[in-house]
PDB file of C-alpha atoms in Angstrom:
ATOM      1  CA  MET A   4       0.000   0.000   0.000  1.00 67.00           C
ATOM      2  CA  SER A   5       1.450   3.368  -1.040  1.00 78.00           C
ATOM      3  CA  THR A   6       2.059   6.276   1.321  1.00 89.00           C
ATOM      4  CA  THR A   7      -0.652   8.942   1.348  1.00 95.00           C
ATOM      5  CA  VAL A   8      -0.317  12.699   1.804  1.00 96.00           C
ATOM      6  CA  ASP A   9      -1.876  12.394   5.259  1.00 96.00           C
ATOM      7  CA  ASP A  10       0.563   9.587   6.182  1.00 96.00           C
ATOM      8  CA  ALA A  11       3.519  11.721   5.104  1.00 96.00           C
ATOM      9  CA  LEU A  12       2.406  14.804   7.046  1.00 96.00           C
ATOM     10  CA  ARG A  13       1.686  12.746  10.146  1.00 96.00           C
ATOM     11  CA  VAL A  14       5.391  11.943  10.557  1.00 96.00           C
ATOM     12  CA  PHE A  15       6.723  15.273   9.270  1.00 96.00           C
ATOM     13  CA  SER A  16       7.892  17.461  12.160  1.00 94.00           C
ATOM     14  CA  PRO A  17      10.302  20.190  10.984  1.00 94.00           C
ATOM     15  CA  PRO A  18      11.582  23.105  13.053  1.00 90.00           C
ATOM     16  CA  LEU A  19       9.075  25.958  12.833  1.00 89.00           C
ATOM     17  CA  PRO A  20       8.286  28.394  11.333  1.00 88.00           C
ATOM     18  CA  LEU A  21       8.268  26.585   8.004  1.00 91.00           C
ATOM     19  CA  ALA A  22       8.425  27.971   4.473  1.00 92.00           C
ATOM     20  CA  VAL A  23       6.844  25.969   1.651  1.00 95.00           C
ATOM     21  CA  ALA A  24       8.250  26.389  -1.845  1.00 94.00           C
ATOM     22  CA  TYR A  25       5.000  27.037  -3.674  1.00 95.00           C
ATOM     23  CA  SER A  26       4.871  27.014  -7.477  1.00 92.00           C
ATOM     24  CA  GLY A  27       1.095  26.775  -7.719  1.00 94.00           C
ATOM     25  CA  GLY A  28       1.300  23.288  -9.263  1.00 94.00           C
ATOM     26  CA  ALA A  29      -0.442  20.201  -7.910  1.00 96.00           C
ATOM     27  CA  ASP A  30       2.396  18.920  -5.738  1.00 96.00           C
ATOM     28  CA  SER A  31       3.291  22.173  -3.985  1.00 97.00           C
ATOM     29  CA  THR A  32      -0.411  23.017  -3.588  1.00 97.00           C
ATOM     30  CA  ALA A  33      -0.978  19.752  -1.715  1.00 98.00           C
ATOM     31  CA  LEU A  34       2.084  20.365   0.445  1.00 98.00           C
ATOM     32  CA  LEU A  35       1.051  23.930   1.273  1.00 98.00           C
ATOM     33  CA  LEU A  36      -2.536  22.966   2.143  1.00 98.00           C
ATOM     34  CA  ALA A  37      -1.428  20.039   4.315  1.00 97.00           C
ATOM     35  CA  CYS A  38       1.184  22.093   6.165  1.00 97.00           C
ATOM     36  CA  ALA A  39      -1.159  25.054   6.686  1.00 97.00           C
ATOM     37  CA  ASP A  40      -3.741  22.672   8.155  1.00 96.00           C
ATOM     38  CA  LYS A  41      -1.211  21.100  10.513  1.00 97.00           C
ATOM     39  CA  TRP A  42       0.558  24.296  11.648  1.00 96.00           C
ATOM     40  CA  PRO A  43      -1.812  27.265  11.322  1.00 95.00           C
ATOM     41  CA  GLY A  44       0.037  30.549  11.666  1.00 92.00           C
ATOM     42  CA  GLN A  45       3.446  28.852  11.419  1.00 93.00           C
ATOM     43  CA  VAL A  46       3.641  28.440   7.639  1.00 94.00           C
ATOM     44  CA  ARG A  47       4.822  30.883   4.997  1.00 91.00           C
ATOM     45  CA  ALA A  48       4.873  30.362   1.236  1.00 93.00           C
ATOM     46  CA  VAL A  49       7.649  31.284  -1.170  1.00 91.00           C
ATOM     47  CA  HIS A  50       6.958  31.555  -4.888  1.00 90.00           C
ATOM     48  CA  VAL A  51      10.016  31.821  -7.127  1.00 87.00           C
ATOM     49  CA  HIS A  52       9.172  33.738 -10.300  1.00 78.00           C
ATOM     50  CA  HIS A  53      11.670  32.454 -12.887  1.00 69.00           C
ATOM     51  CA  GLY A  54      10.520  34.742 -15.668  1.00 61.00           C
ATOM     52  CA  LEU A  55      10.968  31.947 -18.204  1.00 59.00           C
ATOM     53  CA  GLN A  56       7.360  31.619 -19.414  1.00 65.00           C
ATOM     54  CA  VAL A  57       4.771  34.039 -20.720  1.00 66.00           C
ATOM     55  CA  ALA A  58       2.345  32.742 -18.074  1.00 68.00           C
ATOM     56  CA  ALA A  59       4.781  33.294 -15.164  1.00 74.00           C
ATOM     57  CA  ASP A  60       2.911  36.396 -13.972  1.00 82.00           C
ATOM     58  CA  GLN A  61      -0.359  34.419 -13.989  1.00 88.00           C
ATOM     59  CA  PHE A  62       1.315  31.720 -11.865  1.00 88.00           C
ATOM     60  CA  ALA A  63       2.314  34.340  -9.303  1.00 90.00           C
ATOM     61  CA  SER A  64      -1.178  35.860  -9.278  1.00 93.00           C
ATOM     62  CA  HIS A  65      -2.732  32.433  -8.698  1.00 94.00           C
ATOM     63  CA  CYS A  66      -0.384  31.810  -5.760  1.00 95.00           C
ATOM     64  CA  GLU A  67      -1.245  35.196  -4.253  1.00 95.00           C
ATOM     65  CA  ALA A  68      -4.964  34.434  -4.467  1.00 96.00           C
ATOM     66  CA  VAL A  69      -4.624  30.985  -2.876  1.00 96.00           C
ATOM     67  CA  CYS A  70      -2.404  32.239  -0.067  1.00 96.00           C
ATOM     68  CA  ALA A  71      -4.782  35.114   0.664  1.00 96.00           C
ATOM     69  CA  GLN A  72      -7.620  32.616   0.986  1.00 95.00           C
ATOM     70  CA  LEU A  73      -5.528  30.394   3.280  1.00 95.00           C
ATOM     71  CA  GLN A  74      -4.238  33.400   5.248  1.00 95.00           C
ATOM     72  CA  VAL A  75      -0.691  32.199   4.623  1.00 95.00           C
ATOM     73  CA  PRO A  76       1.896  34.955   4.118  1.00 92.00           C
ATOM     74  CA  LEU A  77       3.427  34.762   0.637  1.00 92.00           C
ATOM     75  CA  ARG A  78       6.739  36.099  -0.641  1.00 89.00           C
ATOM     76  CA  VAL A  79       7.181  36.260  -4.429  1.00 88.00           C
ATOM     77  CA  VAL A  80      10.860  36.290  -5.397  1.00 84.00           C
ATOM     78  CA  ARG A  81      11.867  37.189  -8.933  1.00 80.00           C
ATOM     79  CA  VAL A  82      15.065  35.562 -10.227  1.00 71.00           C
ATOM     80  CA  MET A  83      17.027  35.467 -13.465  1.00 66.00           C
ATOM     81  CA  ALA A  84      17.136  31.760 -14.303  1.00 56.00           C
ATOM     82  CA  ARG A  85      18.321  31.853 -17.908  1.00 57.00           C
ATOM     83  CA  HIS A  86      21.013  29.280 -18.631  1.00 47.00           C
ATOM     84  CA  ALA A  87      24.294  29.755 -20.444  1.00 51.00           C
ATOM     85  CA  PRO A  88      24.812  27.942 -23.776  1.00 54.00           C
ATOM     86  CA  GLY A  89      25.560  24.284 -23.106  1.00 52.00           C
ATOM     87  CA  ASP A  90      24.194  24.385 -19.555  1.00 52.00           C
ATOM     88  CA  SER A  91      21.037  22.640 -18.382  1.00 58.00           C
ATOM     89  CA  PRO A  92      18.013  24.948 -18.049  1.00 59.00           C
ATOM     90  CA  GLU A  93      16.770  22.785 -15.170  1.00 66.00           C
ATOM     91  CA  ASP A  94      20.086  23.230 -13.324  1.00 67.00           C
ATOM     92  CA  ALA A  95      20.037  26.977 -13.892  1.00 66.00           C
ATOM     93  CA  ALA A  96      16.499  27.247 -12.510  1.00 70.00           C
ATOM     94  CA  ARG A  97      17.366  25.052  -9.523  1.00 73.00           C
ATOM     95  CA  LYS A  98      20.430  27.159  -8.656  1.00 73.00           C
ATOM     96  CA  ALA A  99      18.352  30.326  -8.903  1.00 74.00           C
ATOM     97  CA  ARG A 100      15.750  28.866  -6.538  1.00 78.00           C
ATOM     98  CA  TYR A 101      18.300  27.900  -3.900  1.00 79.00           C
ATOM     99  CA  GLU A 102      19.885  31.329  -4.100  1.00 78.00           C
ATOM    100  CA  ALA A 103      16.446  32.865  -3.572  1.00 76.00           C
ATOM    101  CA  PHE A 104      15.812  30.629  -0.548  1.00 80.00           C
ATOM    102  CA  ARG A 105      19.231  31.488   0.898  1.00 77.00           C
ATOM    103  CA  ALA A 106      18.591  35.196   0.534  1.00 74.00           C
ATOM    104  CA  LEU A 107      15.152  34.898   2.151  1.00 74.00           C
ATOM    105  CA  ALA A 108      16.609  33.337   5.273  1.00 69.00           C
ATOM    106  CA  HIS A 109      18.614  36.522   5.877  1.00 65.00           C
ATOM    107  CA  GLU A 110      15.811  38.976   5.156  1.00 65.00           C
ATOM    108  CA  GLU A 111      13.753  40.600   7.864  1.00 58.00           C
ATOM    109  CA  TRP A 112      10.670  39.269   6.112  1.00 55.00           C
ATOM    110  CA  LEU A 113       8.686  37.778   8.941  1.00 56.00           C
ATOM    111  CA  GLN A 114       9.753  37.136  12.472  1.00 61.00           C
ATOM    112  CA  PRO A 115      10.762  34.753  13.845  1.00 68.00           C
ATOM    113  CA  ALA A 116      13.154  33.810  11.064  1.00 76.00           C
ATOM    114  CA  ILE A 117      12.445  30.815   8.824  1.00 81.00           C
ATOM    115  CA  LYS A 118      14.170  27.652  10.038  1.00 80.00           C
ATOM    116  CA  SER A 119      12.967  25.099   7.482  1.00 88.00           C
ATOM    117  CA  ILE A 120      11.951  24.950   3.829  1.00 92.00           C
ATOM    118  CA  ALA A 121       9.712  22.183   2.480  1.00 96.00           C
ATOM    119  CA  LEU A 122       9.906  21.131  -1.165  1.00 96.00           C
ATOM    120  CA  ALA A 123       7.193  19.129  -2.902  1.00 96.00           C
ATOM    121  CA  GLN A 124       9.108  16.461  -4.825  1.00 96.00           C
ATOM    122  CA  HIS A 125       7.310  13.118  -4.635  1.00 96.00           C
ATOM    123  CA  ALA A 126       7.847   9.421  -5.355  1.00 94.00           C
ATOM    124  CA  ASP A 127       7.557   9.809  -9.137  1.00 95.00           C
ATOM    125  CA  ASP A 128      10.165  12.588  -9.073  1.00 94.00           C
ATOM    126  CA  GLN A 129      12.451  10.258  -7.117  1.00 95.00           C
ATOM    127  CA  VAL A 130      12.071   7.523  -9.734  1.00 95.00           C
ATOM    128  CA  GLU A 131      12.771  10.011 -12.537  1.00 95.00           C
ATOM    129  CA  THR A 132      15.908  11.213 -10.744  1.00 95.00           C
ATOM    130  CA  LEU A 133      17.140   7.649 -10.288  1.00 95.00           C
ATOM    131  CA  LEU A 134      16.504   6.776 -13.952  1.00 95.00           C
ATOM    132  CA  LEU A 135      18.348   9.914 -15.062  1.00 94.00           C
ATOM    133  CA  ALA A 136      21.298   8.922 -12.866  1.00 94.00           C
ATOM    134  CA  LEU A 137      21.325   5.408 -14.343  1.00 94.00           C
ATOM    135  CA  SER A 138      21.215   6.809 -17.882  1.00 93.00           C
ATOM    136  CA  ARG A 139      24.339   8.863 -17.135  1.00 91.00           C
ATOM    137  CA  GLY A 140      26.279   6.006 -15.567  1.00 91.00           C
ATOM    138  CA  ALA A 141      26.257   7.689 -12.173  1.00 91.00           C
ATOM    139  CA  GLY A 142      27.937   6.324  -9.073  1.00 91.00           C
ATOM    140  CA  LEU A 143      26.452   6.023  -5.609  1.00 93.00           C
ATOM    141  CA  PRO A 144      25.888   9.781  -5.104  1.00 92.00           C
ATOM    142  CA  GLY A 145      23.693   9.863  -8.215  1.00 92.00           C
ATOM    143  CA  LEU A 146      21.966   6.568  -7.453  1.00 94.00           C
ATOM    144  CA  SER A 147      21.091   7.912  -3.998  1.00 94.00           C
ATOM    145  CA  ALA A 148      18.715  10.257  -5.867  1.00 93.00           C
ATOM    146  CA  MET A 149      17.131  12.966  -3.698  1.00 94.00           C
ATOM    147  CA  PRO A 150      17.496  13.066   0.089  1.00 93.00           C
ATOM    148  CA  ALA A 151      14.424  13.528   2.252  1.00 93.00           C
ATOM    149  CA  HIS A 152      16.290  15.956   4.509  1.00 94.00           C
ATOM    150  CA  TRP A 153      19.516  17.951   4.248  1.00 92.00           C
ATOM    151  CA  GLN A 154      21.054  21.252   5.314  1.00 90.00           C
ATOM    152  CA  ARG A 155      22.270  24.057   3.094  1.00 84.00           C
ATOM    153  CA  ASP A 156      23.275  27.638   3.890  1.00 80.00           C
ATOM    154  CA  GLY A 157      22.101  27.234   7.472  1.00 80.00           C
ATOM    155  CA  LEU A 158      18.607  26.081   6.502  1.00 85.00           C
ATOM    156  CA  ASP A 159      16.914  22.712   6.981  1.00 91.00           C
ATOM    157  CA  TYR A 160      15.424  21.427   3.727  1.00 94.00           C
ATOM    158  CA  HIS A 161      12.745  18.728   3.706  1.00 97.00           C
ATOM    159  CA  ARG A 162      10.937  16.653   1.087  1.00 97.00           C
ATOM    160  CA  PRO A 163       8.040  15.214   3.122  1.00 97.00           C
ATOM    161  CA  LEU A 164       6.180  13.851   0.060  1.00 97.00           C
ATOM    162  CA  LEU A 165       9.110  11.845  -1.291  1.00 95.00           C
ATOM    163  CA  GLN A 166       7.342   8.506  -0.724  1.00 93.00           C
ATOM    164  CA  VAL A 167       3.931   9.702  -1.973  1.00 95.00           C
ATOM    165  CA  PRO A 168       3.058   8.770  -5.603  1.00 94.00           C
ATOM    166  CA  ALA A 169       1.946  11.545  -7.938  1.00 94.00           C
ATOM    167  CA  PRO A 170      -1.502   9.941  -8.555  1.00 94.00           C
ATOM    168  CA  GLU A 171      -2.172   9.913  -4.799  1.00 96.00           C
ATOM    169  CA  ILE A 172      -1.372  13.638  -4.603  1.00 97.00           C
ATOM    170  CA  ARG A 173      -3.816  14.392  -7.434  1.00 96.00           C
ATOM    171  CA  ALA A 174      -6.497  12.251  -5.784  1.00 97.00           C
ATOM    172  CA  TRP A 175      -5.955  14.049  -2.440  1.00 97.00           C
ATOM    173  CA  LEU A 176      -6.393  17.432  -4.136  1.00 97.00           C
ATOM    174  CA  ALA A 177      -9.512  16.242  -5.966  1.00 97.00           C
ATOM    175  CA  ARG A 178     -11.113  15.156  -2.686  1.00 96.00           C
ATOM    176  CA  ARG A 179     -10.526  18.659  -1.332  1.00 95.00           C
ATOM    177  CA  GLY A 180     -11.623  20.416  -4.502  1.00 96.00           C
ATOM    178  CA  ALA A 181      -8.344  22.348  -4.531  1.00 95.00           C
ATOM    179  CA  ALA A 182      -7.353  24.367  -7.592  1.00 92.00           C
ATOM    180  CA  PHE A 183      -3.829  24.266  -8.991  1.00 95.00           C
ATOM    181  CA  ILE A 184      -1.863  25.250 -12.088  1.00 92.00           C
ATOM    182  CA  GLU A 185      -0.907  22.892 -14.891  1.00 87.00           C
ATOM    183  CA  ASP A 186       2.532  24.050 -16.015  1.00 80.00           C
ATOM    184  CA  PRO A 187       2.707  23.530 -19.819  1.00 78.00           C
ATOM    185  CA  SER A 188       6.478  23.009 -19.645  1.00 76.00           C
ATOM    186  CA  ASN A 189       5.892  19.730 -17.769  1.00 78.00           C
ATOM    187  CA  THR A 190       4.624  18.115 -20.969  1.00 78.00           C
ATOM    188  CA  ASP A 191       7.453  19.395 -23.188  1.00 79.00           C
ATOM    189  CA  GLU A 192       9.247  16.207 -24.217  1.00 84.00           C
ATOM    190  CA  ARG A 193      12.342  18.079 -25.307  1.00 83.00           C
ATOM    191  CA  PHE A 194      13.311  17.674 -21.648  1.00 83.00           C
ATOM    192  CA  THR A 195      14.560  14.213 -20.709  1.00 87.00           C
ATOM    193  CA  ARG A 196      12.733  14.176 -17.390  1.00 89.00           C
ATOM    194  CA  ASN A 197       9.421  14.831 -19.159  1.00 90.00           C
ATOM    195  CA  ARG A 198      10.050  11.993 -21.619  1.00 93.00           C
ATOM    196  CA  ILE A 199      10.687   9.655 -18.701  1.00 93.00           C
ATOM    197  CA  ARG A 200       7.443  10.791 -17.070  1.00 92.00           C
ATOM    198  CA  ALA A 201       5.362  10.436 -20.228  1.00 92.00           C
ATOM    199  CA  ARG A 202       6.828   7.230 -21.671  1.00 94.00           C
ATOM    200  CA  LEU A 203       8.752   5.192 -19.104  1.00 94.00           C
ATOM    201  CA  LEU A 204       6.689   5.552 -15.935  1.00 95.00           C
ATOM    202  CA  PRO A 205       3.476   4.190 -17.506  1.00 95.00           C
ATOM    203  CA  ALA A 206       5.430   1.215 -18.885  1.00 96.00           C
ATOM    204  CA  LEU A 207       7.041   0.590 -15.496  1.00 95.00           C
ATOM    205  CA  ALA A 208       3.650   0.740 -13.813  1.00 94.00           C
ATOM    206  CA  GLN A 209       2.418  -2.025 -16.113  1.00 95.00           C
ATOM    207  CA  ALA A 210       5.491  -4.233 -15.756  1.00 96.00           C
ATOM    208  CA  PHE A 211       6.299  -3.556 -12.072  1.00 95.00           C
ATOM    209  CA  PRO A 212       3.274  -2.129 -10.211  1.00 93.00           C
ATOM    210  CA  GLN A 213       5.357  -1.535  -7.047  1.00 93.00           C
ATOM    211  CA  PHE A 214       8.201   0.223  -8.862  1.00 94.00           C
ATOM    212  CA  ARG A 215       7.915   3.450  -6.883  1.00 93.00           C
ATOM    213  CA  GLU A 216       8.462   1.680  -3.573  1.00 92.00           C
ATOM    214  CA  THR A 217      11.204  -0.665  -4.834  1.00 93.00           C
ATOM    215  CA  PHE A 218      13.132   2.042  -6.699  1.00 94.00           C
ATOM    216  CA  ALA A 219      12.959   4.304  -3.649  1.00 91.00           C
ATOM    217  CA  ARG A 220      14.278   1.432  -1.520  1.00 92.00           C
ATOM    218  CA  SER A 221      17.237   1.021  -3.891  1.00 94.00           C
ATOM    219  CA  ALA A 222      17.958   4.744  -3.664  1.00 94.00           C
ATOM    220  CA  ARG A 223      17.957   4.524   0.147  1.00 93.00           C
ATOM    221  CA  HIS A 224      20.374   1.564   0.010  1.00 96.00           C
ATOM    222  CA  ALA A 225      22.663   3.573  -2.273  1.00 96.00           C
ATOM    223  CA  ALA A 226      22.492   6.551   0.085  1.00 95.00           C
ATOM    224  CA  GLN A 227      23.447   4.350   3.049  1.00 96.00           C
ATOM    225  CA  ALA A 228      26.399   2.894   1.139  1.00 96.00           C
ATOM    226  CA  GLN A 229      27.489   6.383   0.093  1.00 96.00           C
ATOM    227  CA  ALA A 230      27.389   7.515   3.728  1.00 95.00           C
ATOM    228  CA  VAL A 231      29.736   4.661   4.656  1.00 97.00           C
ATOM    229  CA  LEU A 232      32.126   5.607   1.826  1.00 97.00           C
ATOM    230  CA  LEU A 233      32.115   9.193   3.066  1.00 96.00           C
ATOM    231  CA  GLU A 234      33.063   8.046   6.565  1.00 97.00           C
ATOM    232  CA  VAL A 235      35.886   5.894   5.190  1.00 97.00           C
ATOM    233  CA  ALA A 236      37.152   8.748   2.998  1.00 97.00           C
ATOM    234  CA  ARG A 237      37.252  11.165   5.924  1.00 96.00           C
ATOM    235  CA  GLU A 238      39.145   8.637   8.051  1.00 97.00           C
ATOM    236  CA  ASP A 239      41.627   7.992   5.227  1.00 97.00           C
ATOM    237  CA  LEU A 240      42.156  11.693   4.533  1.00 97.00           C
ATOM    238  CA  GLN A 241      42.981  12.274   8.192  1.00 96.00           C
ATOM    239  CA  LEU A 242      45.933   9.907   7.664  1.00 96.00           C
ATOM    240  CA  LEU A 243      46.778  10.991   4.117  1.00 96.00           C
ATOM    241  CA  GLY A 244      46.544  14.693   4.830  1.00 94.00           C
ATOM    242  CA  SER A 245      44.972  17.380   2.683  1.00 89.00           C
ATOM    243  CA  PRO A 246      46.509  17.627   0.169  1.00 94.00           C
ATOM    244  CA  PRO A 247      47.122  13.875   0.255  1.00 96.00           C
ATOM    245  CA  GLU A 248      50.622  12.412   0.504  1.00 97.00           C
ATOM    246  CA  ILE A 249      51.342  10.285  -2.554  1.00 97.00           C
ATOM    247  CA  ARG A 250      53.318   7.517  -0.819  1.00 96.00           C
ATOM    248  CA  ALA A 251      50.619   7.030   1.834  1.00 97.00           C
ATOM    249  CA  LEU A 252      47.940   7.046  -0.866  1.00 97.00           C
ATOM    250  CA  GLN A 253      49.729   4.240  -2.729  1.00 97.00           C
ATOM    251  CA  LEU A 254      49.398   1.981   0.311  1.00 97.00           C
ATOM    252  CA  LEU A 255      45.608   1.927  -0.075  1.00 97.00           C
ATOM    253  CA  SER A 256      43.710  -0.345  -2.449  1.00 97.00           C
ATOM    254  CA  GLY A 257      42.713   1.116  -5.806  1.00 96.00           C
ATOM    255  CA  PRO A 258      39.020   1.576  -4.935  1.00 96.00           C
ATOM    256  CA  ARG A 259      39.959   3.175  -1.618  1.00 97.00           C
ATOM    257  CA  GLN A 260      42.386   5.540  -3.362  1.00 97.00           C
ATOM    258  CA  ALA A 261      39.597   6.537  -5.755  1.00 97.00           C
ATOM    259  CA  ASN A 262      37.209   7.131  -2.860  1.00 97.00           C
ATOM    260  CA  ALA A 263      39.715   9.301  -0.970  1.00 97.00           C
ATOM    261  CA  LEU A 264      40.696  11.333  -4.033  1.00 97.00           C
ATOM    262  CA  ARG A 265      37.103  11.884  -5.077  1.00 96.00           C
ATOM    263  CA  HIS A 266      36.177  13.259  -1.649  1.00 96.00           C
ATOM    264  CA  TRP A 267      39.366  15.352  -1.338  1.00 97.00           C
ATOM    265  CA  LEU A 268      38.651  17.046  -4.668  1.00 97.00           C
ATOM    266  CA  LEU A 269      34.998  17.629  -3.839  1.00 95.00           C
ATOM    267  CA  ASP A 270      35.333  18.730  -0.208  1.00 94.00           C
ATOM    268  CA  ALA A 271      38.469  20.842  -0.569  1.00 94.00           C
ATOM    269  CA  HIS A 272      38.011  22.201  -4.092  1.00 95.00           C
ATOM    270  CA  GLN A 273      34.356  21.643  -5.138  1.00 92.00           C
ATOM    271  CA  ALA A 274      35.723  19.658  -8.092  1.00 94.00           C
ATOM    272  CA  THR A 275      34.070  16.479  -9.385  1.00 93.00           C
ATOM    273  CA  PRO A 276      36.299  14.404 -11.680  1.00 94.00           C
ATOM    274  CA  SER A 277      34.866  12.399 -14.541  1.00 93.00           C
ATOM    275  CA  THR A 278      35.404   8.637 -14.502  1.00 93.00           C
ATOM    276  CA  ALA A 279      38.115   8.975 -17.170  1.00 95.00           C
ATOM    277  CA  GLN A 280      39.880  11.751 -15.245  1.00 96.00           C
ATOM    278  CA  LEU A 281      39.862   9.774 -12.012  1.00 96.00           C
ATOM    279  CA  ASP A 282      41.188   6.669 -13.784  1.00 96.00           C
ATOM    280  CA  GLN A 283      44.027   8.736 -15.265  1.00 97.00           C
ATOM    281  CA  LEU A 284      44.837  10.207 -11.862  1.00 97.00           C
ATOM    282  CA  LEU A 285      44.956   6.754 -10.255  1.00 97.00           C
ATOM    283  CA  ALA A 286      47.279   5.534 -13.010  1.00 97.00           C
ATOM    284  CA  GLN A 287      49.587   8.497 -12.439  1.00 96.00           C
ATOM    285  CA  VAL A 288      49.605   7.937  -8.677  1.00 96.00           C
ATOM    286  CA  ALA A 289      50.560   4.278  -9.250  1.00 96.00           C
ATOM    287  CA  ALA A 290      53.370   5.319 -11.621  1.00 95.00           C
ATOM    288  CA  CYS A 291      54.742   7.935  -9.239  1.00 94.00           C
ATOM    289  CA  THR A 292      57.661   5.881  -7.894  1.00 92.00           C
ATOM    290  CA  THR A 293      60.570   8.262  -8.574  1.00 92.00           C
ATOM    291  CA  ARG A 294      61.373  11.701  -7.249  1.00 88.00           C
ATOM    292  CA  GLY A 295      61.275  13.232 -10.699  1.00 89.00           C
ATOM    293  CA  HIS A 296      57.920  11.810 -11.801  1.00 93.00           C
ATOM    294  CA  ARG A 297      55.685  14.660 -12.955  1.00 94.00           C
ATOM    295  CA  ILE A 298      51.891  14.767 -12.618  1.00 94.00           C
ATOM    296  CA  HIS A 299      49.833  17.375 -14.467  1.00 95.00           C
ATOM    297  CA  LEU A 300      46.261  16.302 -15.224  1.00 95.00           C
ATOM    298  CA  LYS A 301      43.138  18.214 -16.163  1.00 95.00           C
ATOM    299  CA  VAL A 302      40.444  17.444 -13.555  1.00 95.00           C
ATOM    300  CA  ALA A 303      37.065  19.219 -13.484  1.00 92.00           C
ATOM    301  CA  HIS A 304      37.707  22.991 -13.567  1.00 92.00           C
ATOM    302  CA  GLY A 305      41.432  22.806 -12.752  1.00 95.00           C
ATOM    303  CA  HIS A 306      44.545  20.641 -12.688  1.00 96.00           C
ATOM    304  CA  VAL A 307      46.042  18.076 -10.321  1.00 96.00           C
ATOM    305  CA  THR A 308      49.819  18.338 -10.102  1.00 96.00           C
ATOM    306  CA  ARG A 309      52.589  16.871  -8.006  1.00 96.00           C
ATOM    307  CA  ALA A 310      54.120  19.198  -5.421  1.00 93.00           C
ATOM    308  CA  GLY A 311      56.962  17.300  -3.768  1.00 93.00           C
ATOM    309  CA  ALA A 312      55.532  14.400  -1.791  1.00 95.00           C
ATOM    310  CA  HIS A 313      51.920  15.549  -2.166  1.00 96.00           C
ATOM    311  CA  LEU A 314      49.238  16.042  -4.773  1.00 97.00           C
ATOM    312  CA  HIS A 315      48.097  19.596  -5.407  1.00 96.00           C
ATOM    313  CA  TYR A 316      44.960  20.981  -7.045  1.00 96.00           C
ATOM    314  CA  ALA A 317      44.612  24.408  -8.626  1.00 94.00           C
ATOM    315  CA  ALA A 318      41.434  25.695 -10.221  1.00 90.00           C
ATOM    316  CA  GLU A 319      41.670  27.526 -13.512  1.00 84.00           C
ATOM    317  CA  PRO A 320      41.203  31.293 -13.153  1.00 76.00           C
ATOM    318  CA  ALA A 321      37.754  32.528 -14.075  1.00 61.00           C
ATOM    319  CA  ARG A 322      37.532  34.093 -17.508  1.00 58.00           C
TER     320      ARG A 322
END
């Protein structure tokens, strides 16, 4: 039996006051209504106006009307979410949203200050994220899909509906007679996520009726395994140093070297190597047996070099 909206809200207990990211669509409408019912007077709504669609002003007006009816304070934040050539429009919009949320936390908008932000991603979104990760050959971080709770910029973020299927959310709204917006961009199959939603999810539902629950379980297993790898990497880097000592690194197994290097680059330099780049780096570390051996490899947005007994990373200067 799938999780319902009411089930999800019953166990959701974030620090208050709570802000709900409210687009006006079905999922965020259900989340806002459920949270406003549970914590009257403790919920605010945040609508991020991306300015990417002709109907964006109508979306904002709809949100204002709903929030006025619910007596929930609403903040409409306008952002510039246009993406650079070659970049993902979804990534650009996501980054703009998080920047808007971060800025809100430091505004004297409403007191007391917001402690938590709830996002309305649900079980179908989790499946789509996992399938996207598989299509890209992702490792455990990608296969972990979306976390239900995390911290960023001093805020607690929550996805309370992550185990609730999209059809259950629509049925919950229908029982309440709640109005919401249908975003036309959600049916644009130029976007990979929309093609997955329109073509793959119906096929999965026919072949594996419990796919939402089983895929989510796999994502949780991947997240647990990734947490263990993170612990191991931190323990290893305490011994290896940061930057890591080459000779000490060579004493580890190949997979453990890869794990330590991946986390050193990410934690210390916000650099994520490709699989090919990491394989090249491991090969160079293995070959580094003489004092004169030189390492100079392109990794992410910079280069890994040898500096005496240690590896060194330098980012390329911004253009």
